[in-house]
JSON list of C-alpha atoms in Angstrom, two decimals:
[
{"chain": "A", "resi": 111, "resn": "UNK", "atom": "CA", "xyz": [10.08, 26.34, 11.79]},
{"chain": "A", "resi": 112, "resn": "UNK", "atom": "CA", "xyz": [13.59, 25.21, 11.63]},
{"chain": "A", "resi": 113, "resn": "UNK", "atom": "CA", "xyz": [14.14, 22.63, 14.44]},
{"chain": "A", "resi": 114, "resn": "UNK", "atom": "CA", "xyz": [17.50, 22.67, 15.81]},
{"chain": "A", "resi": 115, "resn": "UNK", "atom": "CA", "xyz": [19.06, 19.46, 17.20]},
{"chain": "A", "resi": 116, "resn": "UNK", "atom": "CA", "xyz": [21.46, 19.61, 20.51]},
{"chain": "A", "resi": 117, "resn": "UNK", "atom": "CA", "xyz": [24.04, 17.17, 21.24]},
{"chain": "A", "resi": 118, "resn": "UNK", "atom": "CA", "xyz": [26.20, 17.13, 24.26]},
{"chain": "A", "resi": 119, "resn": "UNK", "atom": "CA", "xyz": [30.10, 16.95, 24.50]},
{"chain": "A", "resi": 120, "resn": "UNK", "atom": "CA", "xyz": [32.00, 16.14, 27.62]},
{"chain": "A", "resi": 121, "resn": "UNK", "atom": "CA", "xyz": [35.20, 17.36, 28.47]},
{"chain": "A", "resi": 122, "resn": "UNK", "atom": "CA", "xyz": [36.75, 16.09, 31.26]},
{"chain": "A", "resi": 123, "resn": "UNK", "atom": "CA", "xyz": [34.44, 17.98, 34.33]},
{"chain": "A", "resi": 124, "resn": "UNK", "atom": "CA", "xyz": [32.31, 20.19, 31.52]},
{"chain": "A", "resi": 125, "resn": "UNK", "atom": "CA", "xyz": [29.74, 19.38, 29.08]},
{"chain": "A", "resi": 126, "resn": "UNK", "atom": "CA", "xyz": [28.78, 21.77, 26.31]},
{"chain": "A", "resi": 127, "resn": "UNK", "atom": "CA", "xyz": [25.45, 21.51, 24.33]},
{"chain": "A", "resi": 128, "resn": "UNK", "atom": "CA", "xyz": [25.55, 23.55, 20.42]},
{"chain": "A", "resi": 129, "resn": "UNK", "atom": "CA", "xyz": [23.49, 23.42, 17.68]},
{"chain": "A", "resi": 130, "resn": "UNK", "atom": "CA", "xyz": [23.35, 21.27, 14.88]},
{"chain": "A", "resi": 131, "resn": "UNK", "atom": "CA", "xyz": [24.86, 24.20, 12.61]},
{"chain": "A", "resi": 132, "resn": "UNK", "atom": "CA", "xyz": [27.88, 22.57, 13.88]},
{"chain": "A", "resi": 133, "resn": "UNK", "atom": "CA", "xyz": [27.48, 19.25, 14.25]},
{"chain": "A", "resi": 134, "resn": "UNK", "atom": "CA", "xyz": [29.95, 18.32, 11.32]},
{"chain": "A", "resi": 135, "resn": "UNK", "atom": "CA", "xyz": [32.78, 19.41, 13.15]},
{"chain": "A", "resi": 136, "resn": "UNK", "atom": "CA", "xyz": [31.91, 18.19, 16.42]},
{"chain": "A", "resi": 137, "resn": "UNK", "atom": "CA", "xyz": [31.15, 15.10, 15.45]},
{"chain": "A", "resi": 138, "resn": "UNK", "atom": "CA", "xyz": [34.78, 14.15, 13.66]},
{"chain": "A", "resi": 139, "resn": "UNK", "atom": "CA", "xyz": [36.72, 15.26, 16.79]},
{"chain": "A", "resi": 140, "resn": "UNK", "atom": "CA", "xyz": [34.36, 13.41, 19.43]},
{"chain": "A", "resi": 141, "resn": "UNK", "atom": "CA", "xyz": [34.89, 10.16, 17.16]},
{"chain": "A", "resi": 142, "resn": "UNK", "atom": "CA", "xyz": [38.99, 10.69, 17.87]},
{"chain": "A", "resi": 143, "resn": "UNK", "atom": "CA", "xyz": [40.09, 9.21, 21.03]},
{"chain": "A", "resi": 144, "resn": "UNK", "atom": "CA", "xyz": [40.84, 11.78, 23.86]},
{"chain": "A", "resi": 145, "resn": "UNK", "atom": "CA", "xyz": [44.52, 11.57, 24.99]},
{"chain": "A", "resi": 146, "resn": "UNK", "atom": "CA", "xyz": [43.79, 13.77, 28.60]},
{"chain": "A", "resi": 147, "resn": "UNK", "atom": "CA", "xyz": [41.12, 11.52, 29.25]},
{"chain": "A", "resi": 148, "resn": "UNK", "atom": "CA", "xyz": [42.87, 8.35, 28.91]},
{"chain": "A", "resi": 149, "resn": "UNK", "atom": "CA", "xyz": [45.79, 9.14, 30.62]},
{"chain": "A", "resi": 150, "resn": "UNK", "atom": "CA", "xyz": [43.15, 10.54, 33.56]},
{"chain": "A", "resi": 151, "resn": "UNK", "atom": "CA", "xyz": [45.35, 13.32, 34.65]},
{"chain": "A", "resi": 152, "resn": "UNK", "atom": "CA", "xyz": [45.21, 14.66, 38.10]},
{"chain": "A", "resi": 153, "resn": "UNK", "atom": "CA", "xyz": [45.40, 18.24, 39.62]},
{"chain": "A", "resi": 154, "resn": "UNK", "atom": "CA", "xyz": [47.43, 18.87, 42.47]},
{"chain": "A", "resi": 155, "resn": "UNK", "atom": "CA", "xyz": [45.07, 17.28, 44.88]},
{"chain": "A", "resi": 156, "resn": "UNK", "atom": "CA", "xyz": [45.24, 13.64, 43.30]},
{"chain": "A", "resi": 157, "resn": "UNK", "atom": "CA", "xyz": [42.00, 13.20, 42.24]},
{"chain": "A", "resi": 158, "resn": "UNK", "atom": "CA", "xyz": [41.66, 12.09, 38.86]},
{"chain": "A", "resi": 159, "resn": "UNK", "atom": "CA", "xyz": [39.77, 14.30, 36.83]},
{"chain": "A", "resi": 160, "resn": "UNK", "atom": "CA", "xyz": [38.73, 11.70, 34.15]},
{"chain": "A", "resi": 161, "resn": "UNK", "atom": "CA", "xyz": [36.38, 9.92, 37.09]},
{"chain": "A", "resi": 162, "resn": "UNK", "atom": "CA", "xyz": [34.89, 13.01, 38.04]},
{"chain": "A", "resi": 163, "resn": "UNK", "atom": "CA", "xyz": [31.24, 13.44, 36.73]},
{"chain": "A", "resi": 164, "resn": "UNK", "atom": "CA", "xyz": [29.57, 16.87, 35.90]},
{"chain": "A", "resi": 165, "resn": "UNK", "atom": "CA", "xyz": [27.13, 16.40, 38.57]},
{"chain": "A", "resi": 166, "resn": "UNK", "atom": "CA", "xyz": [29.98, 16.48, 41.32]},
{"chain": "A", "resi": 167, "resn": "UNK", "atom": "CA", "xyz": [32.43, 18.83, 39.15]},
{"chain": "A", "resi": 168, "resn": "UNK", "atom": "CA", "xyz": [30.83, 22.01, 40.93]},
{"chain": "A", "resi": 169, "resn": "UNK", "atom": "CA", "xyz": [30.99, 20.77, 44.22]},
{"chain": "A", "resi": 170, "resn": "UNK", "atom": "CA", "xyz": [34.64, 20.00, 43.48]},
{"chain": "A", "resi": 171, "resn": "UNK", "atom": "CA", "xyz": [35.72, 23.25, 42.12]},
{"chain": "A", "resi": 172, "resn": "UNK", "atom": "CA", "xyz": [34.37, 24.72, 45.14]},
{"chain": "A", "resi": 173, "resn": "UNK", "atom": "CA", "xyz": [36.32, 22.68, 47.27]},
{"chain": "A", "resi": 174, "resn": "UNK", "atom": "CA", "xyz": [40.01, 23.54, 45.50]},
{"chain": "A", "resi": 175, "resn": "UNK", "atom": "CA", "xyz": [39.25, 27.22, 45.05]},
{"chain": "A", "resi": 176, "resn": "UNK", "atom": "CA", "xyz": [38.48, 27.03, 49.28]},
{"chain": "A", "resi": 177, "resn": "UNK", "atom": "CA", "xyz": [41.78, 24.74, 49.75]},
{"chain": "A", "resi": 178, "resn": "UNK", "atom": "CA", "xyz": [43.46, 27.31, 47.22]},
{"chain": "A", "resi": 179, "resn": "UNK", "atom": "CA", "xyz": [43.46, 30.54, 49.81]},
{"chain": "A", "resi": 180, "resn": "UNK", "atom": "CA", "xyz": [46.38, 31.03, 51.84]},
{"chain": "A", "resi": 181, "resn": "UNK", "atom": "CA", "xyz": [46.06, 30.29, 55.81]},
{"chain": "A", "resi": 182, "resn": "UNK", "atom": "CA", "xyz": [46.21, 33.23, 58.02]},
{"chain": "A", "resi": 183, "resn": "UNK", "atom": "CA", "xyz": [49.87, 33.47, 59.58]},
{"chain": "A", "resi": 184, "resn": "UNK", "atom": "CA", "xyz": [48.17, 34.69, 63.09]},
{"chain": "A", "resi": 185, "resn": "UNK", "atom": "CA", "xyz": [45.19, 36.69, 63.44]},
{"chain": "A", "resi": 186, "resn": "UNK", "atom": "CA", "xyz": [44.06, 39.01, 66.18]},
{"chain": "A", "resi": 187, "resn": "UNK", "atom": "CA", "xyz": [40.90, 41.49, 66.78]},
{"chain": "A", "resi": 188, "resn": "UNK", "atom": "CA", "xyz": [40.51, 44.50, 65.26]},
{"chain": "A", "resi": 189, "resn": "UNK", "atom": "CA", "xyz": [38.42, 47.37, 65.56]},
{"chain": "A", "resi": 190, "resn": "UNK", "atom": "CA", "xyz": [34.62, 46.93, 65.53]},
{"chain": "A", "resi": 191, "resn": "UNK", "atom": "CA", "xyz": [34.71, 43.48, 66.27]},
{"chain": "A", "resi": 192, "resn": "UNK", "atom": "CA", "xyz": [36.62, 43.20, 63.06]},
{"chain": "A", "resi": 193, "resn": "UNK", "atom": "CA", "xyz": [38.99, 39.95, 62.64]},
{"chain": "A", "resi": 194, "resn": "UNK", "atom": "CA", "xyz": [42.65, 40.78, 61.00]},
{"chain": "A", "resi": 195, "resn": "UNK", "atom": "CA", "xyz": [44.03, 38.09, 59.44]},
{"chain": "A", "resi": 196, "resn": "UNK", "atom": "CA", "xyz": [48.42, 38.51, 58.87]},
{"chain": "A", "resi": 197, "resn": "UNK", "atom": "CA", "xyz": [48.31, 36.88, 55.52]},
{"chain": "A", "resi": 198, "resn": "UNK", "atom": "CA", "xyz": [51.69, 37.60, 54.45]},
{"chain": "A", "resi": 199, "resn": "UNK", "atom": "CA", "xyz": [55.00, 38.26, 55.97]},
{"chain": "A", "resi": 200, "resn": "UNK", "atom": "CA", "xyz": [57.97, 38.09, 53.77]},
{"chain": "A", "resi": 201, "resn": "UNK", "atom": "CA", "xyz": [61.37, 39.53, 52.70]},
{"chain": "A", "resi": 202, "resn": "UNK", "atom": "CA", "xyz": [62.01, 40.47, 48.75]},
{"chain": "A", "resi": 203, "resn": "UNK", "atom": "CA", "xyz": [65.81, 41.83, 48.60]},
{"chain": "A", "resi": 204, "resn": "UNK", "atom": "CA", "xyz": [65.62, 44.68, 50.72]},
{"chain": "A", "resi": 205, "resn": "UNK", "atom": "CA", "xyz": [61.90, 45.02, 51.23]},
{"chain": "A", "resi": 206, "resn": "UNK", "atom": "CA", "xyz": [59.55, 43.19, 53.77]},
{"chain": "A", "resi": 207, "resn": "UNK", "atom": "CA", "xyz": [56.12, 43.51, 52.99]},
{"chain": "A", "resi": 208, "resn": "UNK", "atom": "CA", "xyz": [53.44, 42.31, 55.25]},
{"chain": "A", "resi": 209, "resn": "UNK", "atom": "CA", "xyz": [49.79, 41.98, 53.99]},
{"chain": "A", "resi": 210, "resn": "UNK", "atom": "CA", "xyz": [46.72, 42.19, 56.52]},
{"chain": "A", "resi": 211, "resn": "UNK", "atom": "CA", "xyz": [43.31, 41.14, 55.84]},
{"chain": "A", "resi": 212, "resn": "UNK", "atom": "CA", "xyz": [40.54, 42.63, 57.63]},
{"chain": "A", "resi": 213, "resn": "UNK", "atom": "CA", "xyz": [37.16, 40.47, 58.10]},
{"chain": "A", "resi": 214, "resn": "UNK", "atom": "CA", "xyz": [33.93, 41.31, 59.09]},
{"chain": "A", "resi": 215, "resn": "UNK", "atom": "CA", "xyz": [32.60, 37.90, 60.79]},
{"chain": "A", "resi": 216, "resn": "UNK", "atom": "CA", "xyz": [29.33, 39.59, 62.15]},
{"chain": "A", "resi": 217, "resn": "UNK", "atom": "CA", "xyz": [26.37, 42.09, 60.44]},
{"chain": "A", "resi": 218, "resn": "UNK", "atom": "CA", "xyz": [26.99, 44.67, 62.39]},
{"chain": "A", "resi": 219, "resn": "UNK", "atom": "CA", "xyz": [28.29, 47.92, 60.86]},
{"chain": "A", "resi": 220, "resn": "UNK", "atom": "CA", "xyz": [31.59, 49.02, 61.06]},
{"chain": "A", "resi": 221, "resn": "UNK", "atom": "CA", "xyz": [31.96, 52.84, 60.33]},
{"chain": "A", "resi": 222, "resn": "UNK", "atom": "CA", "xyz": [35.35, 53.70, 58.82]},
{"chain": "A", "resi": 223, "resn": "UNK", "atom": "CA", "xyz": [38.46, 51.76, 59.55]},
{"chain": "A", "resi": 224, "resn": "UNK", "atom": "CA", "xyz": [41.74, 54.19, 59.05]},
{"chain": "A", "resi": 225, "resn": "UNK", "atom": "CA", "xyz": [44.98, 54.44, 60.89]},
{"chain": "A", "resi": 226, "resn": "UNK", "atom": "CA", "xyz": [47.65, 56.93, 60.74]},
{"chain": "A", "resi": 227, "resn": "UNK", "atom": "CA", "xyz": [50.88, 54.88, 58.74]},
{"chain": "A", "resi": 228, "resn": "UNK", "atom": "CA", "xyz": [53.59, 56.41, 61.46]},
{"chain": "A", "resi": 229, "resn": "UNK", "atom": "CA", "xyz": [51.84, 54.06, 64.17]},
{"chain": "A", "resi": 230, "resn": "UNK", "atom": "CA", "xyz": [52.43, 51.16, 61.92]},
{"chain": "A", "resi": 231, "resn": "UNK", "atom": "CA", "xyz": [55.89, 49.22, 62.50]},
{"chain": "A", "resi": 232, "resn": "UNK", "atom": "CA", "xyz": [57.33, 46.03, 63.57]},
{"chain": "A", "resi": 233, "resn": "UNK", "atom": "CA", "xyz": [60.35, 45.59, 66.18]},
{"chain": "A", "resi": 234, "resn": "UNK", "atom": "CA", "xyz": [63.40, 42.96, 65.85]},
{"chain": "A", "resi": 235, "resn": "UNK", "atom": "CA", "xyz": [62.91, 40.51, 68.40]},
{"chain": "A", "resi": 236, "resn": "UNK", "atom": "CA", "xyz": [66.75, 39.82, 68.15]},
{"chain": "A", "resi": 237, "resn": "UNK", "atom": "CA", "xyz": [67.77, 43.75, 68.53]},
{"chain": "A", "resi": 238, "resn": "UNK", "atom": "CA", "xyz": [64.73, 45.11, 69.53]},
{"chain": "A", "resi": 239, "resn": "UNK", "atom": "CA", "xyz": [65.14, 47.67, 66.75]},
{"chain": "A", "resi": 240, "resn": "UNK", "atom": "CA", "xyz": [61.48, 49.77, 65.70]},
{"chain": "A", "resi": 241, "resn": "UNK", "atom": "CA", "xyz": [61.37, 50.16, 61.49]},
{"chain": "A", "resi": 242, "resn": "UNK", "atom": "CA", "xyz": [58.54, 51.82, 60.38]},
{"chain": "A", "resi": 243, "resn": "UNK", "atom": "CA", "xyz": [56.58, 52.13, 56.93]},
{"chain": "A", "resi": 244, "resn": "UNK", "atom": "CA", "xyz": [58.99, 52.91, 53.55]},
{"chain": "A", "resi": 245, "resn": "UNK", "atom": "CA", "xyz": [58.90, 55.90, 51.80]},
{"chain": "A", "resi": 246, "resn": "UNK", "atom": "CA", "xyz": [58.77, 56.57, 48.18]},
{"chain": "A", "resi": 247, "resn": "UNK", "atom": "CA", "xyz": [61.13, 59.14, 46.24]},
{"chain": "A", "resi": 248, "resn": "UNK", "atom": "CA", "xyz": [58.23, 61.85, 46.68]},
{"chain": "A", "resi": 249, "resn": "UNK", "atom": "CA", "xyz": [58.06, 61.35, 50.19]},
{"chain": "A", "resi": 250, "resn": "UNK", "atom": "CA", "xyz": [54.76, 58.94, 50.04]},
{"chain": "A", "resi": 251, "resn": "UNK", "atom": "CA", "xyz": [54.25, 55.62, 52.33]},
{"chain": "A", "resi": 252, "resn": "UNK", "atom": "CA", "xyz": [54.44, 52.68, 50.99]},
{"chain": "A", "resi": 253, "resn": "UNK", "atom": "CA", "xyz": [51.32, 51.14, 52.07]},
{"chain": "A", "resi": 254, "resn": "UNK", "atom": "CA", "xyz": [47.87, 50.71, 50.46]},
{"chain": "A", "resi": 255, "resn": "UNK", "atom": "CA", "xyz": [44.79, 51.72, 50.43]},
{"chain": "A", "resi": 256, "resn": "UNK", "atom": "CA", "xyz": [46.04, 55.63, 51.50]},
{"chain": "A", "resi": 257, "resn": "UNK", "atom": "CA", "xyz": [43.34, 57.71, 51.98]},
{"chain": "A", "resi": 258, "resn": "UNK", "atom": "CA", "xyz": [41.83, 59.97, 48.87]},
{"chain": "A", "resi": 259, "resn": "UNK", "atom": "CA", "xyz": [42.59, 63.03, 51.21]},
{"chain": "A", "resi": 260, "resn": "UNK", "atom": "CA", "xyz": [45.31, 62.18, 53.61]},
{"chain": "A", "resi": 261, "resn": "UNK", "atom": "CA", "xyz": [47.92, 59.82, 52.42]},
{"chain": "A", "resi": 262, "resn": "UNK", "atom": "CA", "xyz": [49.30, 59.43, 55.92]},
{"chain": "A", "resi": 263, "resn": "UNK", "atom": "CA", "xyz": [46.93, 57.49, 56.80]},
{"chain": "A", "resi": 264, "resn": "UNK", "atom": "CA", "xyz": [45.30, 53.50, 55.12]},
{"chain": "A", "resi": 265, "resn": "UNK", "atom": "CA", "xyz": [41.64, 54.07, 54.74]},
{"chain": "A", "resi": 266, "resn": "UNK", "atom": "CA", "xyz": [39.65, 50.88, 54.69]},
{"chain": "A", "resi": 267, "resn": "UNK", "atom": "CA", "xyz": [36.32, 52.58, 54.64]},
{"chain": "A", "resi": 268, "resn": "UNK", "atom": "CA", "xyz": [33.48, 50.66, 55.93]},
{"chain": "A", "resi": 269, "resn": "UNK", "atom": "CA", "xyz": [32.11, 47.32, 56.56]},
{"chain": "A", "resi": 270, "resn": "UNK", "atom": "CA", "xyz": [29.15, 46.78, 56.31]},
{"chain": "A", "resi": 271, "resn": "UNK", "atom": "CA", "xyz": [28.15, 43.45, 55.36]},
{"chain": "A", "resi": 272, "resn": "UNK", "atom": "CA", "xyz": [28.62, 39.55, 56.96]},
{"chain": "A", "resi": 273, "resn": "UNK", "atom": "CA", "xyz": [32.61, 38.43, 56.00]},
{"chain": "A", "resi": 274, "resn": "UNK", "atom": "CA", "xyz": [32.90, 41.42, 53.86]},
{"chain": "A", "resi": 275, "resn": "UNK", "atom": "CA", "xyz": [36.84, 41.67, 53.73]},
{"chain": "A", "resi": 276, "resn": "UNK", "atom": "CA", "xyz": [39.38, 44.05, 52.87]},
{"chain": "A", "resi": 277, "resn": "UNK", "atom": "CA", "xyz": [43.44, 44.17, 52.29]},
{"chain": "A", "resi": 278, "resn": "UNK", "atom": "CA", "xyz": [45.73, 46.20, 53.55]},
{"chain": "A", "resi": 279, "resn": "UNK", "atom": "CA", "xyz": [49.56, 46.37, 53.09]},
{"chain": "A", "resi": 280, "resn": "UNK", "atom": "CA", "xyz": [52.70, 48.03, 53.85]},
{"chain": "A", "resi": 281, "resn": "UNK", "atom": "CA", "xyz": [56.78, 48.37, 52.93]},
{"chain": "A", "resi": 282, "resn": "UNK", "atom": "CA", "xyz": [59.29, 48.02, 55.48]},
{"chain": "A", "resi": 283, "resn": "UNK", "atom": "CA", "xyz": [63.22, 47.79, 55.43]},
{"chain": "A", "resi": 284, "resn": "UNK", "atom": "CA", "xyz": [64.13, 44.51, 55.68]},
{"chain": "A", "resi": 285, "resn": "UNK", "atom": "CA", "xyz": [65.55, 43.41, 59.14]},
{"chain": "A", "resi": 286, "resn": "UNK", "atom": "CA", "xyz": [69.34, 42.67, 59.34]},
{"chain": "A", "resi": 287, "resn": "UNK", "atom": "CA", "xyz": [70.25, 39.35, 58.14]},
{"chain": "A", "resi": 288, "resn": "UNK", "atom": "CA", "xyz": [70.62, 37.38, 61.73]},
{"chain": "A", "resi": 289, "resn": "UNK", "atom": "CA", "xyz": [66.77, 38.75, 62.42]},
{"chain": "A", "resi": 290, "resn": "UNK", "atom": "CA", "xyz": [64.73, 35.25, 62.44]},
{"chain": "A", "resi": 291, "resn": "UNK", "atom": "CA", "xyz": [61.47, 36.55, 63.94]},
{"chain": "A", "resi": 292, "resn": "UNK", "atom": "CA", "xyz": [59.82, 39.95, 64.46]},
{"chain": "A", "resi": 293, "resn": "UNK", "atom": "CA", "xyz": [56.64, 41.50, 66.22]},
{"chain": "A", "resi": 294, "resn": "UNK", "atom": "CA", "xyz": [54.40, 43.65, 64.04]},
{"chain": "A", "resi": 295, "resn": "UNK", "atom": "CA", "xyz": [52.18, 46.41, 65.47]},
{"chain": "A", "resi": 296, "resn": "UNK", "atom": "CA", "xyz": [49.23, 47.49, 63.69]},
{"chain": "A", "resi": 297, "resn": "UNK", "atom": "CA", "xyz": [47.30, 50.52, 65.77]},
{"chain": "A", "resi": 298, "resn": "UNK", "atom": "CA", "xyz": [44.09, 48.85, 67.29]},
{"chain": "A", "resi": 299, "resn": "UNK", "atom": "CA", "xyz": [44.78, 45.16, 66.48]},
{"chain": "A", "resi": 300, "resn": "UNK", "atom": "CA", "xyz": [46.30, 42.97, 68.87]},
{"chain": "A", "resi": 301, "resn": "UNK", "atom": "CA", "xyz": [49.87, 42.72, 68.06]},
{"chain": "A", "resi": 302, "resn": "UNK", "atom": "CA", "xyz": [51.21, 39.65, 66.03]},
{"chain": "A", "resi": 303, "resn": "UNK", "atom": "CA", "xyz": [54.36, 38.11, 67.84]},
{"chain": "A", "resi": 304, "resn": "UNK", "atom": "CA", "xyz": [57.22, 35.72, 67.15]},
{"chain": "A", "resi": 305, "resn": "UNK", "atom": "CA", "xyz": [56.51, 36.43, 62.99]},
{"chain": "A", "resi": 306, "resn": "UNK", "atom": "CA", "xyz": [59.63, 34.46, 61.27]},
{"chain": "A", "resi": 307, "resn": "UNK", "atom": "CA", "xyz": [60.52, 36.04, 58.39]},
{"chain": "A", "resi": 308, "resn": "UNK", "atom": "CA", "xyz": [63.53, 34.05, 57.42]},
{"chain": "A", "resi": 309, "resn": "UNK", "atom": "CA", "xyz": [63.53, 30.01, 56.34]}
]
């Protein structure tokens, strides 16, 4: 039986183990100094990834990826003891788009989350104008997920596991250029006041 020899190369965090089919090659670049590693670079946290040892490189990735997701703007209840997270808020030429996220924090089962899009708006705290959803050319909201039947309405569907999440979004006009906060309504969520929208 052929016996096959393993070596181990480390990269930075990673280490790789091959077989000895391609040892040849493997060998001539781990004899050449590595550049990366002697200048230890480091990612946006500061820590330099040089230092950083395999056995702690999971733990660390964990820890950016976490650090990595966006803080909720506000967040309110929801339906079925669900948690909604406002995730996003924010003006693109003529369109504001908010983004919701909807959490399950408990194992109880939520049946189907859905709300009809004409409920959905936000108000001008400055004018005290109502916009609602955006409409497509064809006449369609806007807004995702619509539902496979009725596309009046964002279907969530069900939750029915711990922290299960889901995202929901919608189109607006964009408020008049003096607007520096608004209030969004979302139809069974507690309402999210005082949003700024501008810098």
């Amino acid at each position: 039986m052929k016996t096959c020899k393993v070596i181990s190369v480390s990269c930075l965090i990673f280490s790789t183990s091959i077989c000895g089919c391609q040892i040849d090659t493997l060998n001539a670049r781990a004899t050449q100094p590595s550049v990366a590693a002697a200048q230890e670079p480091e990612n946006s946290t500061g820590v330099q990834l040089a230092s950083i040892t395999s056995a702690s490189a999971k733990t660390l990735l964990i820890t950016l990826s976490k650090d990595s997701k966006p803080k909720p703007i506000q967040t309110r209840s929801g339906p079925g003891g669900l948690e909604v997270d406002l995730v996003r808020a924010g003006i693109t030429g003529k369109i504001l788009t908010v983004e919701l996220l909807y959490r399950n924090p408990t194992s109880a089962y939520t049946r189907n989350v859905e709300m009809p899009i004409q409920q959905v708006s936000y108000i001008d705290d400055a004018t005290a104008k109502r916009y609602g959803v955006l409409k497509d050319e064809s006449g369609q909201y806007l807004a995702s997920p619509l539902g496979k039947r009725d596309k009046t309405i964002v279907d969530l569907g069900n939750f029915s596991s711990v922290e299960k999440s889901k995202v929901a979004w919608f189109k607006f006009p964009a408020p008049p250029a003096g607007t520096k906060t608004i209030s969004i309504n979302i139809p069974d969520v507690g309402p999210y006041d005082g949003i700024s929208v501008r810098p």
